[in-house]
Amino acid sequence: MASRFNPLKADAAWQKAWDDNRTFAARDDSPKPKSFVLEMFPYPSGRIHMGHVRNYTMGDVLARYRRMTGHEVLHPMGWDAFGMPAENAAMERKVHPGSWTRANIATMKAQLKRLGFALDWTREIATCEPDYYGHEQALFLDLLEAGLVYRKESAVNWDPVDMTVLANEQVIDGRGWRSGALVERKKLSQWFLKITQFADELLDGVRGLEHWPDKVKLMQENWIGKSEGLQFRFKLSDGGEVEVFTTRPDTMFGSSFVAVAADHPIAQSLATDNPEVQAFIERCKQGGTTAAELETQEKLGFDTGIRATHPLDASWELPVYIANFVLMDYGTGAVFGVPAHDQRDFEFATKYQLPIRRVVSEGSQTAPEFHGTEAYTGPGTIVNSHFLDGLDIADAKREVIRRAEAGGWGTGTTVWRLRDWGVSRQRYWGTPIPIIHCESCGPVGVPKDQLPVVLPEDVSFDIPGNPLDRHPTWKQVDCPKCGSPARRETDTLDTFVDSSWYFLRFASQPSDQPFDKAVAEQWLPVGQYIGGVEHAILHLLYARFFTRALQHIGKIDVAEPFAGLFTQGMVTHETYKSLDGRWLSPEEIRKDSAGAVEIASGDIVTLGRIEKMSKSKKNTVDPEPIVDQYGADAVRWFMLSDSPPERDLEWSENGIEGAWRFVQRLWRLFDGLEDAQGEDKDLDRRLHRTIAGVAEDIDALTFNKAVAKLYELTNAIERAQPSASRNTAIRTLVRVVAPMVPHIAEQAWAEMGGEGLIADAPWPEVDPALLVDDEVTIAVQVNGKLRDTLVMPKGAPKDQVEAAALGAEKIVRALEGNAPRKVIVVPDRLVNIVA
RNA sequence: GCGGACGUGGCGGAAUGGUAGACGCCGGGGACUUAAAAUCCCCUGCCAUUCGGGGCGUGCGGGUUCGAGUCCCGCCGUCCGUACCA
């Protein structure tokens, strides 16, 4: 045996062995229990980064462990390959988005392979290939047929220079992020998916997901934003009506004004012949939408002079304002104000000297006069409200809704924050929407036997706009219904559609349909899904919706695609700044005892915050040279060490060095195996405790704890005298570390004469008898302070433990002759003497 | 503002209400070596110490308990999400 583990040789050899044996190809027909382990598939941006390495290492440990515990594991990998960066690259470097993307995939696939991930590459998919997006087009048509897709005019952010639609995130201070041009609101006909039809289901469903982080569940709940209340009409003094929505119908008798949004029809119609109203509306539109601005922005109102009649008291009139804080796209775009019990209304009423009337008791305060400095929104009894007096808030709500419905002036309603999902994108590098627009037939779905609608290759990116739209022939087709000349839809689908069903395609990929129902159902739901928390809302909500929509149309009998979700932390690194404020990369600086200096200039470098690795801050560390230097196992081990997986992990030179040292320590143990006799009961126990503990930790994804336990076992083995027990411990250790450091484990397994590949070996069995000690250390406290410890046989009777504790020399001294007043004995743990 | 998470040595972090600081990193001392690297051994929360042991310690202030890092109440701070949601 070699004296040192050489990852350069071993990594490649074992990766080849796994490939040659198709070790990680999942078998649909396996009789074993199935386990679907999935990490969010990457966007092929060019190179793997440390975030990928951490994410895929975690999933890999779980996948390998599941295999060892007798599961048939599906652990696939693919590419979320459509999207803007490819088009940007096309514009900047004159490369076709397809060749750019495919080259990136090739690079990144090779990089992933070097990390030795137990991936089923036979199921690799790239969303930019027709044999993926063609099936997506079929699903789109199915949803269209089922009425879950519709077309609607909708306002978008339009960049007039790049001639493209921008996502909200791409609009910075009202300007396009690339062109810098002022962004316009433009109305376009767009395709929408009816996610709102599933709002209730999605809300109920997310609450039932036991193995999701509460944080993500809460974010989704807030995003869906269910509000139950009353929608009702006010009659107006100008003969019209205004519809408002409230979640607090119980406070009807506390209202003192009605307010409508600046773009509400009432405001708009007043503006046509009233310059004052026009000016006010203009003023509302100014003012930013950033957090800071909104917080400080004043509540502004304009009294229209119109009066609204209170629906429960015809003699009561309320002024109608136009107000800057009312949003047209939520509820009805109009509200009624109850200043005493809503903070926003309170501020408005204070400013415009409107009545503030208490209608909910606050402790003993029940008088209508309200003297607080802020609105009271807590619980209480309804007061000063005629027939509602004495009811609690919930009952009063029900009563008002009942009367509104009986009287025909309002209805109990649920309002959602969630909007339907607009999926049209005016871009080239996406799934073509399989629709043909015909002058006489309207939009017609492309017949399924003509799918896929393939992106044309001969496109140019030298001028702005959508290359599909200006392609000379691509959009010219005949209507599939009537045969007359028609126009192909030139919009493509939002890339979030691509990632909304890829897990189904991983589970089953027949050529003639998107997936086979029965086969996919064997694998789904994904048992453990792992990815970044940045996808907590959009991707995870869209994928959940898409699965439910497919269930709705009978394509699959699964409601929730991801049974378990884990959101891992980021990989971070120190940042460095030069004297003149430039970001510096780790390679550009040198650290010494005095601090850090810039190598090129010798100038002092400022150490910045520890931040997520990003190109803009130049604090990235490319994984590939690190793998070259230390091998895959050390990199994997470091990714699992120290930081709890949900928290950020700081990349450090010392950390990877430590991981490298550990890999070599393992090798010395494996390599130094020699015949020895005799039993070492302590080591036996420690081994079995470690097997059980590491198993538990991997199941719970608390890899940092598993790592600590493995260090402890390794320390113990190193210190132990030669014995048969020690040899067993070393042989067993190989299997226990195998999911984390698979290459060295295979090498050791082979050299120890293990059968087959360790990737196929079973997880070592735990002997329950060895999990319990015969002796325990019992802490002895006096008045809660530790004074001594006793070693006692496990399960020693209470009185015996108490006697031993009271007899101990240190305890006698600590008691200073005082008689114990009380003695608490916790079996096998501690004795506390109260003196 | 609202919602959430978190706050433990020089650092990353362990700890079913029961011996706080496991494990790793950094640091110090020693062994091996001509020397270095590698490796191995010892020390390493703070304070004072007669070297037996002692006092103080989990953001701050209270409380519950025989016993609180852990539970409860009130503050302070950091990070994340969200944005006038009626």
PDB file of C-alpha atoms in Angstrom, chain A residues 418-667:
ATOM      1  CA  LEU A 418     -51.611  36.003  -5.322  1.00  0.00           C
ATOM      2  CA  ARG A 419     -51.955  36.962  -8.995  1.00  0.00           C
ATOM      3  CA  ASP A 420     -52.238  34.707 -12.005  1.00  0.00           C
ATOM      4  CA  TRP A 421     -48.892  33.789 -13.457  1.00  0.00           C
ATOM      5  CA  GLY A 422     -47.973  35.702 -16.601  1.00  0.00           C
ATOM      6  CA  VAL A 423     -45.727  33.375 -18.595  1.00  0.00           C
ATOM      7  CA  SER A 424     -45.153  35.273 -21.867  1.00  0.00           C
ATOM      8  CA  ARG A 425     -41.637  36.522 -22.486  1.00  0.00           C
ATOM      9  CA  GLN A 426     -40.621  38.474 -25.577  1.00  0.00           C
ATOM     10  CA  ARG A 427     -37.356  36.584 -25.890  1.00  0.00           C
ATOM     11  CA  TYR A 428     -35.661  34.034 -28.084  1.00  0.00           C
ATOM     12  CA  TRP A 429     -33.984  31.640 -25.646  1.00  0.00           C
ATOM     13  CA  GLY A 430     -37.024  29.946 -24.141  1.00  0.00           C
ATOM     14  CA  THR A 431     -39.721  27.404 -24.890  1.00  0.00           C
ATOM     15  CA  PRO A 432     -41.803  28.611 -27.863  1.00  0.00           C
ATOM     16  CA  ILE A 433     -45.437  28.947 -26.875  1.00  0.00           C
ATOM     17  CA  PRO A 434     -47.186  26.419 -29.146  1.00  0.00           C
ATOM     18  CA  ILE A 435     -49.897  28.695 -30.448  1.00  0.00           C
ATOM     19  CA  ILE A 436     -50.863  29.948 -33.910  1.00  0.00           C
ATOM     20  CA  HIS A 437     -52.804  33.180 -34.272  1.00  0.00           C
ATOM     21  CA  CYS A 438     -55.392  33.083 -37.005  1.00  0.00           C
ATOM     22  CA  GLU A 439     -57.424  36.103 -38.089  1.00  0.00           C
ATOM     23  CA  SER A 440     -60.641  34.129 -38.249  1.00  0.00           C
ATOM     24  CA  CYS A 441     -60.093  31.364 -35.672  1.00  0.00           C
ATOM     25  CA  GLY A 442     -58.196  33.350 -33.015  1.00  0.00           C
ATOM     26  CA  PRO A 443     -55.380  31.687 -31.093  1.00  0.00           C
ATOM     27  CA  VAL A 444     -55.195  28.002 -31.990  1.00  0.00           C
ATOM     28  CA  GLY A 445     -53.023  25.385 -30.300  1.00  0.00           C
ATOM     29  CA  VAL A 446     -50.395  23.711 -32.458  1.00  0.00           C
ATOM     30  CA  PRO A 447     -51.633  20.137 -33.092  1.00  0.00           C
ATOM     31  CA  LYS A 448     -49.706  17.743 -30.888  1.00  0.00           C
ATOM     32  CA  ASP A 449     -48.417  15.714 -33.804  1.00  0.00           C
ATOM     33  CA  GLN A 450     -46.615  18.836 -34.988  1.00  0.00           C
ATOM     34  CA  LEU A 451     -44.713  19.261 -31.718  1.00  0.00           C
ATOM     35  CA  PRO A 452     -42.128  20.235 -30.849  1.00  0.00           C
ATOM     36  CA  VAL A 453     -42.258  23.757 -32.150  1.00  0.00           C
ATOM     37  CA  VAL A 454     -38.514  24.105 -32.516  1.00  0.00           C
ATOM     38  CA  LEU A 455     -36.593  27.349 -32.138  1.00  0.00           C
ATOM     39  CA  PRO A 456     -35.031  28.437 -35.435  1.00  0.00           C
ATOM     40  CA  GLU A 457     -31.245  28.354 -35.410  1.00  0.00           C
ATOM     41  CA  ASP A 458     -30.676  31.134 -37.954  1.00  0.00           C
ATOM     42  CA  VAL A 459     -31.295  34.156 -35.777  1.00  0.00           C
ATOM     43  CA  SER A 460     -29.366  37.335 -35.179  1.00  0.00           C
ATOM     44  CA  PHE A 461     -28.805  39.295 -32.039  1.00  0.00           C
ATOM     45  CA  ASP A 462     -27.116  42.331 -33.566  1.00  0.00           C
ATOM     46  CA  ILE A 463     -30.170  44.525 -33.141  1.00  0.00           C
ATOM     47  CA  PRO A 464     -32.431  44.738 -30.091  1.00  0.00           C
ATOM     48  CA  GLY A 465     -35.817  43.087 -29.918  1.00  0.00           C
ATOM     49  CA  ASN A 466     -37.099  39.549 -30.214  1.00  0.00           C
ATOM     50  CA  PRO A 467     -35.272  37.594 -32.965  1.00  0.00           C
ATOM     51  CA  LEU A 468     -38.245  35.273 -33.322  1.00  0.00           C
ATOM     52  CA  ASP A 469     -40.472  38.193 -34.176  1.00  0.00           C
ATOM     53  CA  ARG A 470     -38.230  39.482 -36.948  1.00  0.00           C
ATOM     54  CA  HIS A 471     -37.261  36.078 -38.354  1.00  0.00           C
ATOM     55  CA  PRO A 472     -38.216  36.155 -42.048  1.00  0.00           C
ATOM     56  CA  THR A 473     -40.174  32.899 -42.234  1.00  0.00           C
ATOM     57  CA  TRP A 474     -40.486  31.178 -38.866  1.00  0.00           C
ATOM     58  CA  LYS A 475     -43.720  32.781 -37.765  1.00  0.00           C
ATOM     59  CA  GLN A 476     -45.458  32.375 -41.092  1.00  0.00           C
ATOM     60  CA  VAL A 477     -47.634  29.269 -40.876  1.00  0.00           C
ATOM     61  CA  ASP A 478     -51.069  28.173 -41.905  1.00  0.00           C
ATOM     62  CA  CYS A 479     -53.872  27.963 -39.371  1.00  0.00           C
ATOM     63  CA  PRO A 480     -54.234  24.341 -38.258  1.00  0.00           C
ATOM     64  CA  LYS A 481     -58.006  24.804 -38.144  1.00  0.00           C
ATOM     65  CA  CYS A 482     -58.954  26.609 -41.324  1.00  0.00           C
ATOM     66  CA  GLY A 483     -55.761  26.483 -43.317  1.00  0.00           C
ATOM     67  CA  SER A 484     -55.591  30.194 -44.054  1.00  0.00           C
ATOM     68  CA  PRO A 485     -52.310  32.074 -43.590  1.00  0.00           C
ATOM     69  CA  ALA A 486     -51.665  32.720 -39.923  1.00  0.00           C
ATOM     70  CA  ARG A 487     -48.945  33.887 -37.552  1.00  0.00           C
ATOM     71  CA  ARG A 488     -47.000  31.818 -35.065  1.00  0.00           C
ATOM     72  CA  GLU A 489     -46.827  33.073 -31.481  1.00  0.00           C
ATOM     73  CA  THR A 490     -43.349  34.574 -31.068  1.00  0.00           C
ATOM     74  CA  ASP A 491     -43.347  34.824 -27.274  1.00  0.00           C
ATOM     75  CA  THR A 492     -41.595  32.127 -25.278  1.00  0.00           C
ATOM     76  CA  LEU A 493     -42.430  30.731 -21.852  1.00  0.00           C
ATOM     77  CA  ASP A 494     -41.041  32.052 -18.579  1.00  0.00           C
ATOM     78  CA  THR A 495     -38.146  29.778 -17.602  1.00  0.00           C
ATOM     79  CA  PHE A 496     -39.900  29.071 -14.314  1.00  0.00           C
ATOM     80  CA  VAL A 497     -42.258  26.879 -16.357  1.00  0.00           C
ATOM     81  CA  ASP A 498     -39.282  24.731 -17.374  1.00  0.00           C
ATOM     82  CA  SER A 499     -38.365  24.131 -13.724  1.00  0.00           C
ATOM     83  CA  SER A 500     -41.971  23.456 -12.694  1.00  0.00           C
ATOM     84  CA  TRP A 501     -42.043  19.859 -13.913  1.00  0.00           C
ATOM     85  CA  TYR A 502     -38.429  18.753 -14.503  1.00  0.00           C
ATOM     86  CA  PHE A 503     -38.584  16.434 -11.488  1.00  0.00           C
ATOM     87  CA  LEU A 504     -41.361  14.530 -13.271  1.00  0.00           C
ATOM     88  CA  ARG A 505     -39.241  14.153 -16.370  1.00  0.00           C
ATOM     89  CA  PHE A 506     -36.379  12.905 -14.195  1.00  0.00           C
ATOM     90  CA  ALA A 507     -38.670  10.248 -12.761  1.00  0.00           C
ATOM     91  CA  SER A 508     -39.881   9.086 -16.138  1.00  0.00           C
ATOM     92  CA  GLN A 509     -38.809  10.071 -19.632  1.00  0.00           C
ATOM     93  CA  PRO A 510     -40.627   8.257 -22.421  1.00  0.00           C
ATOM     94  CA  SER A 511     -40.149   9.745 -25.878  1.00  0.00           C
ATOM     95  CA  ASP A 512     -43.833   9.939 -26.784  1.00  0.00           C
ATOM     96  CA  GLN A 513     -45.131  11.851 -23.752  1.00  0.00           C
ATOM     97  CA  PRO A 514     -43.842  14.152 -21.001  1.00  0.00           C
ATOM     98  CA  PHE A 515     -43.792  11.348 -18.433  1.00  0.00           C
ATOM     99  CA  ASP A 516     -45.457   8.040 -17.707  1.00  0.00           C
ATOM    100  CA  LYS A 517     -48.016   8.431 -14.936  1.00  0.00           C
ATOM    101  CA  ALA A 518     -47.412   5.092 -13.251  1.00  0.00           C
ATOM    102  CA  VAL A 519     -43.632   5.278 -13.378  1.00  0.00           C
ATOM    103  CA  ALA A 520     -43.497   8.878 -12.158  1.00  0.00           C
ATOM    104  CA  GLU A 521     -45.817   8.033  -9.288  1.00  0.00           C
ATOM    105  CA  GLN A 522     -43.407   5.336  -8.116  1.00  0.00           C
ATOM    106  CA  TRP A 523     -40.783   7.981  -7.471  1.00  0.00           C
ATOM    107  CA  LEU A 524     -42.783  10.995  -6.453  1.00  0.00           C
ATOM    108  CA  PRO A 525     -42.971  12.957  -4.311  1.00  0.00           C
ATOM    109  CA  VAL A 526     -39.344  13.963  -4.053  1.00  0.00           C
ATOM    110  CA  GLY A 527     -38.331  12.767  -0.602  1.00  0.00           C
ATOM    111  CA  GLN A 528     -35.700  15.393  -0.053  1.00  0.00           C
ATOM    112  CA  TYR A 529     -35.320  18.544  -2.110  1.00  0.00           C
ATOM    113  CA  ILE A 530     -32.319  20.754  -1.420  1.00  0.00           C
ATOM    114  CA  GLY A 531     -31.582  24.222  -2.702  1.00  0.00           C
ATOM    115  CA  GLY A 532     -31.131  27.881  -1.978  1.00  0.00           C
ATOM    116  CA  VAL A 533     -33.632  29.848   0.059  1.00  0.00           C
ATOM    117  CA  GLU A 534     -33.820  32.391  -2.785  1.00  0.00           C
ATOM    118  CA  HIS A 535     -36.272  29.998  -4.416  1.00  0.00           C
ATOM    119  CA  ALA A 536     -38.481  29.870  -1.338  1.00  0.00           C
ATOM    120  CA  ILE A 537     -41.341  31.605  -3.078  1.00  0.00           C
ATOM    121  CA  LEU A 538     -41.381  31.648  -6.871  1.00  0.00           C
ATOM    122  CA  HIS A 539     -39.897  28.351  -8.020  1.00  0.00           C
ATOM    123  CA  LEU A 540     -41.332  26.322  -5.172  1.00  0.00           C
ATOM    124  CA  LEU A 541     -44.768  27.874  -5.536  1.00  0.00           C
ATOM    125  CA  TYR A 542     -44.854  27.495  -9.304  1.00  0.00           C
ATOM    126  CA  ALA A 543     -43.722  23.860  -9.119  1.00  0.00           C
ATOM    127  CA  ARG A 544     -46.343  23.144  -6.475  1.00  0.00           C
ATOM    128  CA  PHE A 545     -49.002  24.795  -8.630  1.00  0.00           C
ATOM    129  CA  PHE A 546     -47.924  23.007 -11.792  1.00  0.00           C
ATOM    130  CA  THR A 547     -48.077  19.638 -10.057  1.00  0.00           C
ATOM    131  CA  ARG A 548     -51.571  20.375  -8.783  1.00  0.00           C
ATOM    132  CA  ALA A 549     -52.664  21.561 -12.209  1.00  0.00           C
ATOM    133  CA  LEU A 550     -51.389  18.278 -13.699  1.00  0.00           C
ATOM    134  CA  GLN A 551     -53.192  16.393 -10.982  1.00  0.00           C
ATOM    135  CA  HIS A 552     -56.343  18.363 -11.787  1.00  0.00           C
ATOM    136  CA  ILE A 553     -56.255  17.241 -15.416  1.00  0.00           C
ATOM    137  CA  GLY A 554     -55.502  13.644 -14.433  1.00  0.00           C
ATOM    138  CA  LYS A 555     -51.879  13.477 -15.557  1.00  0.00           C
ATOM    139  CA  ILE A 556     -50.525  12.439 -12.199  1.00  0.00           C
ATOM    140  CA  ASP A 557     -51.949  11.576  -8.837  1.00  0.00           C
ATOM    141  CA  VAL A 558     -49.603  13.642  -6.705  1.00  0.00           C
ATOM    142  CA  ALA A 559     -50.579  16.860  -4.971  1.00  0.00           C
ATOM    143  CA  GLU A 560     -47.302  18.040  -3.505  1.00  0.00           C
ATOM    144  CA  PRO A 561     -44.097  17.460  -5.486  1.00  0.00           C
ATOM    145  CA  PHE A 562     -41.614  17.936  -2.638  1.00  0.00           C
ATOM    146  CA  ALA A 563     -42.316  16.110   0.620  1.00  0.00           C
ATOM    147  CA  GLY A 564     -39.116  17.319   2.259  1.00  0.00           C
ATOM    148  CA  LEU A 565     -37.401  20.618   1.637  1.00  0.00           C
ATOM    149  CA  PHE A 566     -34.103  21.865   2.915  1.00  0.00           C
ATOM    150  CA  THR A 567     -32.708  25.312   2.211  1.00  0.00           C
ATOM    151  CA  GLN A 568     -28.975  25.472   2.605  1.00  0.00           C
ATOM    152  CA  GLY A 569     -26.905  28.514   3.504  1.00  0.00           C
ATOM    153  CA  MET A 570     -24.565  30.332   1.185  1.00  0.00           C
ATOM    154  CA  VAL A 571     -20.844  29.942   0.815  1.00  0.00           C
ATOM    155  CA  THR A 572     -19.216  33.176   1.890  1.00  0.00           C
ATOM    156  CA  HIS A 573     -15.751  34.655   1.873  1.00  0.00           C
ATOM    157  CA  GLU A 574     -13.961  37.680   3.236  1.00  0.00           C
ATOM    158  CA  THR A 575     -13.880  40.689   0.925  1.00  0.00           C
ATOM    159  CA  TYR A 576     -10.903  42.905   0.268  1.00  0.00           C
ATOM    160  CA  LYS A 577     -10.726  46.516  -0.814  1.00  0.00           C
ATOM    161  CA  SER A 578      -7.738  48.502  -1.981  1.00  0.00           C
ATOM    162  CA  LEU A 579      -6.959  51.994  -0.674  1.00  0.00           C
ATOM    163  CA  ASP A 580      -8.730  53.563  -3.639  1.00  0.00           C
ATOM    164  CA  GLY A 581     -11.821  51.461  -3.094  1.00  0.00           C
ATOM    165  CA  ARG A 582     -11.398  48.705  -5.690  1.00  0.00           C
ATOM    166  CA  TRP A 583     -12.527  45.205  -4.783  1.00  0.00           C
ATOM    167  CA  LEU A 584      -9.612  42.781  -4.748  1.00  0.00           C
ATOM    168  CA  SER A 585      -9.702  39.040  -5.229  1.00  0.00           C
ATOM    169  CA  PRO A 586      -8.084  36.653  -2.725  1.00  0.00           C
ATOM    170  CA  GLU A 587      -5.246  36.038  -5.219  1.00  0.00           C
ATOM    171  CA  GLU A 588      -4.427  39.725  -5.397  1.00  0.00           C
ATOM    172  CA  ILE A 589      -3.621  40.046  -1.719  1.00  0.00           C
ATOM    173  CA  ARG A 590      -1.176  38.621   0.782  1.00  0.00           C
ATOM    174  CA  LYS A 591      -1.845  38.281   4.476  1.00  0.00           C
ATOM    175  CA  ASP A 592       0.786  38.667   7.147  1.00  0.00           C
ATOM    176  CA  SER A 593       0.797  39.289  10.869  1.00  0.00           C
ATOM    177  CA  ALA A 594       0.279  43.031  10.388  1.00  0.00           C
ATOM    178  CA  GLY A 595      -2.745  42.627   8.150  1.00  0.00           C
ATOM    179  CA  ALA A 596      -3.197  42.339   4.417  1.00  0.00           C
ATOM    180  CA  VAL A 597      -1.428  44.035   1.536  1.00  0.00           C
ATOM    181  CA  GLU A 598      -2.046  44.208  -2.172  1.00  0.00           C
ATOM    182  CA  ILE A 599       0.612  42.130  -3.871  1.00  0.00           C
ATOM    183  CA  ALA A 600       0.912  44.338  -6.954  1.00  0.00           C
ATOM    184  CA  SER A 601       1.342  47.657  -5.160  1.00  0.00           C
ATOM    185  CA  GLY A 602       2.291  46.708  -1.610  1.00  0.00           C
ATOM    186  CA  ASP A 603      -0.514  48.967  -0.371  1.00  0.00           C
ATOM    187  CA  ILE A 604      -2.556  48.136   2.676  1.00  0.00           C
ATOM    188  CA  VAL A 605      -5.806  46.299   2.026  1.00  0.00           C
ATOM    189  CA  THR A 606      -9.000  46.893   3.984  1.00  0.00           C
ATOM    190  CA  LEU A 607     -10.695  43.709   5.168  1.00  0.00           C
ATOM    191  CA  GLY A 608     -14.361  43.952   4.304  1.00  0.00           C
ATOM    192  CA  ARG A 609     -17.372  42.054   5.491  1.00  0.00           C
ATOM    193  CA  ILE A 610     -17.752  38.338   4.971  1.00  0.00           C
ATOM    194  CA  GLU A 611     -20.202  38.114   2.101  1.00  0.00           C
ATOM    195  CA  LYS A 612     -21.736  35.693  -0.324  1.00  0.00           C
ATOM    196  CA  MET A 613     -19.232  34.811  -3.017  1.00  0.00           C
ATOM    197  CA  SER A 614     -19.946  37.006  -6.008  1.00  0.00           C
ATOM    198  CA  LYS A 615     -18.099  38.162  -9.069  1.00  0.00           C
ATOM    199  CA  SER A 616     -18.863  41.810  -8.356  1.00  0.00           C
ATOM    200  CA  LYS A 617     -17.121  41.657  -4.972  1.00  0.00           C
ATOM    201  CA  LYS A 618     -14.332  39.512  -6.409  1.00  0.00           C
ATOM    202  CA  ASN A 619     -14.455  37.174  -3.435  1.00  0.00           C
ATOM    203  CA  THR A 620     -15.153  33.980  -5.336  1.00  0.00           C
ATOM    204  CA  VAL A 621     -13.048  30.865  -5.049  1.00  0.00           C
ATOM    205  CA  ASP A 622     -13.192  28.610  -8.090  1.00  0.00           C
ATOM    206  CA  PRO A 623     -13.717  25.023  -6.951  1.00  0.00           C
ATOM    207  CA  GLU A 624     -11.761  23.409  -9.764  1.00  0.00           C
ATOM    208  CA  PRO A 625      -8.201  24.405  -8.765  1.00  0.00           C
ATOM    209  CA  ILE A 626      -9.097  23.464  -5.205  1.00  0.00           C
ATOM    210  CA  VAL A 627     -10.123  19.997  -6.369  1.00  0.00           C
ATOM    211  CA  ASP A 628      -6.863  19.814  -8.335  1.00  0.00           C
ATOM    212  CA  GLN A 629      -4.901  20.579  -5.217  1.00  0.00           C
ATOM    213  CA  TYR A 630      -6.752  18.660  -2.491  1.00  0.00           C
ATOM    214  CA  GLY A 631      -8.950  16.157  -4.292  1.00  0.00           C
ATOM    215  CA  ALA A 632     -12.714  15.778  -4.230  1.00  0.00           C
ATOM    216  CA  ASP A 633     -12.939  14.155  -0.803  1.00  0.00           C
ATOM    217  CA  ALA A 634     -11.253  17.003   1.058  1.00  0.00           C
ATOM    218  CA  VAL A 635     -13.486  19.539  -0.667  1.00  0.00           C
ATOM    219  CA  ARG A 636     -16.585  17.501   0.151  1.00  0.00           C
ATOM    220  CA  TRP A 637     -15.496  17.024   3.752  1.00  0.00           C
ATOM    221  CA  PHE A 638     -14.916  20.743   4.198  1.00  0.00           C
ATOM    222  CA  MET A 639     -18.347  21.536   2.733  1.00  0.00           C
ATOM    223  CA  LEU A 640     -19.927  19.357   5.418  1.00  0.00           C
ATOM    224  CA  SER A 641     -17.790  20.481   8.361  1.00  0.00           C
ATOM    225  CA  ASP A 642     -18.310  23.106  11.011  1.00  0.00           C
ATOM    226  CA  SER A 643     -21.218  25.207   9.829  1.00  0.00           C
ATOM    227  CA  PRO A 644     -24.741  23.860  10.244  1.00  0.00           C
ATOM    228  CA  PRO A 645     -25.982  23.336   6.685  1.00  0.00           C
ATOM    229  CA  GLU A 646     -28.763  25.923   6.858  1.00  0.00           C
ATOM    230  CA  ARG A 647     -26.287  28.610   7.850  1.00  0.00           C
ATOM    231  CA  ASP A 648     -23.646  30.311   5.786  1.00  0.00           C
ATOM    232  CA  LEU A 649     -20.310  28.562   5.398  1.00  0.00           C
ATOM    233  CA  GLU A 650     -17.230  30.718   5.268  1.00  0.00           C
ATOM    234  CA  TRP A 651     -14.666  29.441   2.808  1.00  0.00           C
ATOM    235  CA  SER A 652     -11.212  29.465   4.328  1.00  0.00           C
ATOM    236  CA  GLU A 653      -7.785  28.223   3.446  1.00  0.00           C
ATOM    237  CA  ASN A 654      -7.378  26.820   6.965  1.00  0.00           C
ATOM    238  CA  GLY A 655     -10.653  24.980   6.678  1.00  0.00           C
ATOM    239  CA  ILE A 656      -9.763  23.140   3.489  1.00  0.00           C
ATOM    240  CA  GLU A 657      -6.294  22.404   4.901  1.00  0.00           C
ATOM    241  CA  GLY A 658      -7.941  20.839   7.936  1.00  0.00           C
ATOM    242  CA  ALA A 659     -10.167  18.712   5.735  1.00  0.00           C
ATOM    243  CA  TRP A 660      -7.150  17.583   3.731  1.00  0.00           C
ATOM    244  CA  ARG A 661      -5.333  16.607   6.935  1.00  0.00           C
ATOM    245  CA  PHE A 662      -8.311  14.543   8.006  1.00  0.00           C
ATOM    246  CA  VAL A 663      -8.451  12.667   4.718  1.00  0.00           C
ATOM    247  CA  GLN A 664      -4.782  11.763   5.159  1.00  0.00           C
ATOM    248  CA  ARG A 665      -5.356  10.732   8.766  1.00  0.00           C
ATOM    249  CA  LEU A 666      -8.074   8.375   7.587  1.00  0.00           C
ATOM    250  CA  TRP A 667      -5.687   6.952   5.050  1.00  0.00           C
TER     251      TRP A 667
END
